[in-house]
XYZ file of C-alpha atoms in Angstrom:
212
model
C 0.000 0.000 0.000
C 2.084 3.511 -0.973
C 1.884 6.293 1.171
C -0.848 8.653 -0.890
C -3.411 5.627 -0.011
C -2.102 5.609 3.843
C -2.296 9.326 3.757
C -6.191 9.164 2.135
C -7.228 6.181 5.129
C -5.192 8.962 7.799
C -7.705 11.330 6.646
C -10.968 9.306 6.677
C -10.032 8.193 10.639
C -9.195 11.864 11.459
C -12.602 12.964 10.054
C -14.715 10.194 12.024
C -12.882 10.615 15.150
C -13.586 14.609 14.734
C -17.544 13.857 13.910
C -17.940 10.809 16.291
C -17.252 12.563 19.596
C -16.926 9.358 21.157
C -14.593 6.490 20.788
C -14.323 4.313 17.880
C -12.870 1.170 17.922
C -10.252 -0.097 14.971
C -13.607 -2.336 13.939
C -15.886 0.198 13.804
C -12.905 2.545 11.537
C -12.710 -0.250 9.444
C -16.567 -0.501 8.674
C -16.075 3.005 7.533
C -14.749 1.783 4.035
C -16.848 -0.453 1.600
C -15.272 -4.698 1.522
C -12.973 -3.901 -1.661
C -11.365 -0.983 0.153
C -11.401 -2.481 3.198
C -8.275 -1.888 5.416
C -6.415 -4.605 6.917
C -6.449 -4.548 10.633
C -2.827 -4.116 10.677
C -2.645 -1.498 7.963
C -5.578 0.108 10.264
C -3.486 -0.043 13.558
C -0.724 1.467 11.405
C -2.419 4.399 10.461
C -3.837 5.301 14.154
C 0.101 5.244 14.531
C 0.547 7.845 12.143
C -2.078 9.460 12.995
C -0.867 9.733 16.709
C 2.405 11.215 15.401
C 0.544 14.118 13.036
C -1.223 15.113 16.088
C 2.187 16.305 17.832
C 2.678 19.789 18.617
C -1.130 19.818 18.350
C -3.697 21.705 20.788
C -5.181 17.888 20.488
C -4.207 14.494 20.953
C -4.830 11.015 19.381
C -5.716 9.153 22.480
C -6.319 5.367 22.779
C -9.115 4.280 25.733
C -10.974 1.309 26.603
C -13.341 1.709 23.800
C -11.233 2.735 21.122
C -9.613 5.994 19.792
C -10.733 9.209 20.496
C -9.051 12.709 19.292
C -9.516 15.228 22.293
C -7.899 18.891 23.409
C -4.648 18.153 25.755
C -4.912 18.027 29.250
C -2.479 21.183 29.194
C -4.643 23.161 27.531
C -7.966 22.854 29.761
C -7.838 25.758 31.580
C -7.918 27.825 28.442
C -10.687 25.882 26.715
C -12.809 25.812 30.139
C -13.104 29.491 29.728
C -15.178 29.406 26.827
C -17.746 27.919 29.236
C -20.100 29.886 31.458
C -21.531 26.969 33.261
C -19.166 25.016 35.427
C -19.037 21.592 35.809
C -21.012 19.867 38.648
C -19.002 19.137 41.560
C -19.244 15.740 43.236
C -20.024 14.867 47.054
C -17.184 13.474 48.996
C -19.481 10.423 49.646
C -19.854 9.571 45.830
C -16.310 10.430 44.968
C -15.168 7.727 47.591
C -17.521 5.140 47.125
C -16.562 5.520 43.145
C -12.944 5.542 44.720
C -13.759 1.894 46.485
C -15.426 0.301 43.619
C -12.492 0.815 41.096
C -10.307 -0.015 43.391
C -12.114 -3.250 45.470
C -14.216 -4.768 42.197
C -16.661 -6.192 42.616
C -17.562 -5.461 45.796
C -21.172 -4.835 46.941
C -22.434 -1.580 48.589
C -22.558 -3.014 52.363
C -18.860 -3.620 51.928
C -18.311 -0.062 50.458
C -20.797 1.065 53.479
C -18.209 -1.276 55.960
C -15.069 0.483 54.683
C -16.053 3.927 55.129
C -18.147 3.528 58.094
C -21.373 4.830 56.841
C -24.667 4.232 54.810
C -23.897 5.071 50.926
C -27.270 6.621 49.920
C -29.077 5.109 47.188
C -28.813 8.855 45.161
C -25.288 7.736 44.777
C -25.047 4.193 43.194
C -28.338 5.773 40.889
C -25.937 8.442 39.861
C -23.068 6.076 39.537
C -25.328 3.735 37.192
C -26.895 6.611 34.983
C -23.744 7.911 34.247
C -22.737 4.438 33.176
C -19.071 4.555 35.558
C -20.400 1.226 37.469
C -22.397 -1.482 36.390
C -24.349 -4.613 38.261
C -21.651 -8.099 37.604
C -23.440 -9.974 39.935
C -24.513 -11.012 43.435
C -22.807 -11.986 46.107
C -23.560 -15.813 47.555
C -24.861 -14.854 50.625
C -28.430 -14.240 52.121
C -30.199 -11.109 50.327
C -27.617 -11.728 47.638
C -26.537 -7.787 47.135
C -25.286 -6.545 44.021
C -21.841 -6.543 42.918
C -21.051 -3.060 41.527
C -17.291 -2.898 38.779
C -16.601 0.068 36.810
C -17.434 0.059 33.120
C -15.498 0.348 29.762
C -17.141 4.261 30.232
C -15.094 4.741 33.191
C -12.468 4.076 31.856
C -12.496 6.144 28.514
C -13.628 9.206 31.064
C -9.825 8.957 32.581
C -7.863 7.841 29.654
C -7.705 4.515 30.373
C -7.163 1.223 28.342
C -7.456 -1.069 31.465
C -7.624 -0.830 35.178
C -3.933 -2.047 35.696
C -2.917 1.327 33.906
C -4.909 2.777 37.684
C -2.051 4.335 40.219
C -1.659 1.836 42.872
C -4.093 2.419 45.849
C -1.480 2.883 49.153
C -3.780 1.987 52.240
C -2.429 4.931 54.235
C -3.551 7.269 51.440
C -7.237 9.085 52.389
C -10.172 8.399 50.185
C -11.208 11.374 50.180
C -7.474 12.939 48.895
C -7.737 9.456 45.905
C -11.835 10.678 45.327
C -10.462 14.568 44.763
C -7.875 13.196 42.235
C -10.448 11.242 40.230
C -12.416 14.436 40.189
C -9.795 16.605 38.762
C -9.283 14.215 35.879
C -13.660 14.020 35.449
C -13.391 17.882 35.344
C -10.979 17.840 32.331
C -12.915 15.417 30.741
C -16.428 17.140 31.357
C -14.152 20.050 29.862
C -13.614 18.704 26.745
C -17.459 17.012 26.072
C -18.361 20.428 26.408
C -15.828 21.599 23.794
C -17.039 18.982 21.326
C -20.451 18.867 21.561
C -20.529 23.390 21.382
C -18.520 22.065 17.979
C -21.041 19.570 17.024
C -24.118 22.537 17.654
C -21.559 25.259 15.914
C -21.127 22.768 12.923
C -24.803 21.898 12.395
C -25.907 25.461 12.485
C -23.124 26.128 9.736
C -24.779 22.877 7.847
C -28.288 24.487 8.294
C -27.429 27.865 6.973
């Protein structure tokens, strides 16, 4: 395959990654082209490579995450783009940032363990939030009478803090509060509520331009 027809496939990727505003997967760039044009998976996976590299010096970044690829502003650059934004992001209770804290860090693990960790009842406001915002999900129940739920984080989760997989998660040090681990989860959720808001006031900006 010569380099104009790895340049043309660079191209196509860039453009759905730009118009998705979500992760794609190599699968779903692939489906992208008709079967006779079809990219090999390899030739694919070489491609988000150079793709990565074209994105250097960029106010963005190629970024790979649970769920795929994604193209998204640089962490470096948030406080700048968070400016164009009147309306600032909700802030999380102490309680849900822990118990999210315990749950990506004790998987499964139901909520009257979370409740026996942190010495107190975890409202039912919180694992609703947790579910609707698709960060935890129900694996199971545990083998014991009433048979609770057994909450793990999600493939979302991870993609919200630029994750592949939950070994690339800091190591938890007992000593270290849950409170100070809850805050740094935060932080990262910020810059990534940050840049949702960038792309989807591109997404309106774009289909008013389409409209007009």
């Amino acid at each position: 395959m010569n380099e104009e027809h790895l340049l043309r496939i660079q191209a196509i990727a860039e453009a759905a990654l730009l118009a998705a505003g979500k992760p794609l997967s190599l699968d779903q760039l692939r489906d992208l082209f008709s079967e006779e044009e079809r990219p090999a998976r390899q030739v694919m996976e070489h491609v988000m490579v150079l793709l990565e590299a074209a994105c250097e010096g960029r106010g963005f970044e190629l970024k790979k995450v649970a769920s795929g690829y994604r193209i998204q502003v640089r962490e470096e650059f948030a406080p700048w783009v968070g400016r164009l934004f009147e309306e600032k992001p909700q802030r999380y209770s102490r309680a849900l940032l822990e118990t999210l804290a315990l749950i990506a860090y004790r998987q499964p693990i139901t909520r009257g363990e979370i409740e026996d960790i942190r010495g107190v009842t975890v409202s039912s406001n919180i694992i609703r939030t947790l579910l609707e915002r698709e960060w935890v999900r129900v694996v199971g129940h545990r083998d014991v009478p009433g048979r609770p739920a057994m909450y793990a984080t999600t493939k979302q989760f991870l993609d919200y803090f630029n994750l592949t997989g939950l070994d690339q998660m800091p190591p938890l040090n007992e000593v270290r509060d849950l409170e100070e681990i809850g805050r740094e989860i935060e932080k990262n959720m910020q810059a990534e509520i940050e840049f949702e808001s960038t792309t989807a006031e591109n997404d309106d900006e774009s289909s008013s331009q389409t409209l007009h």
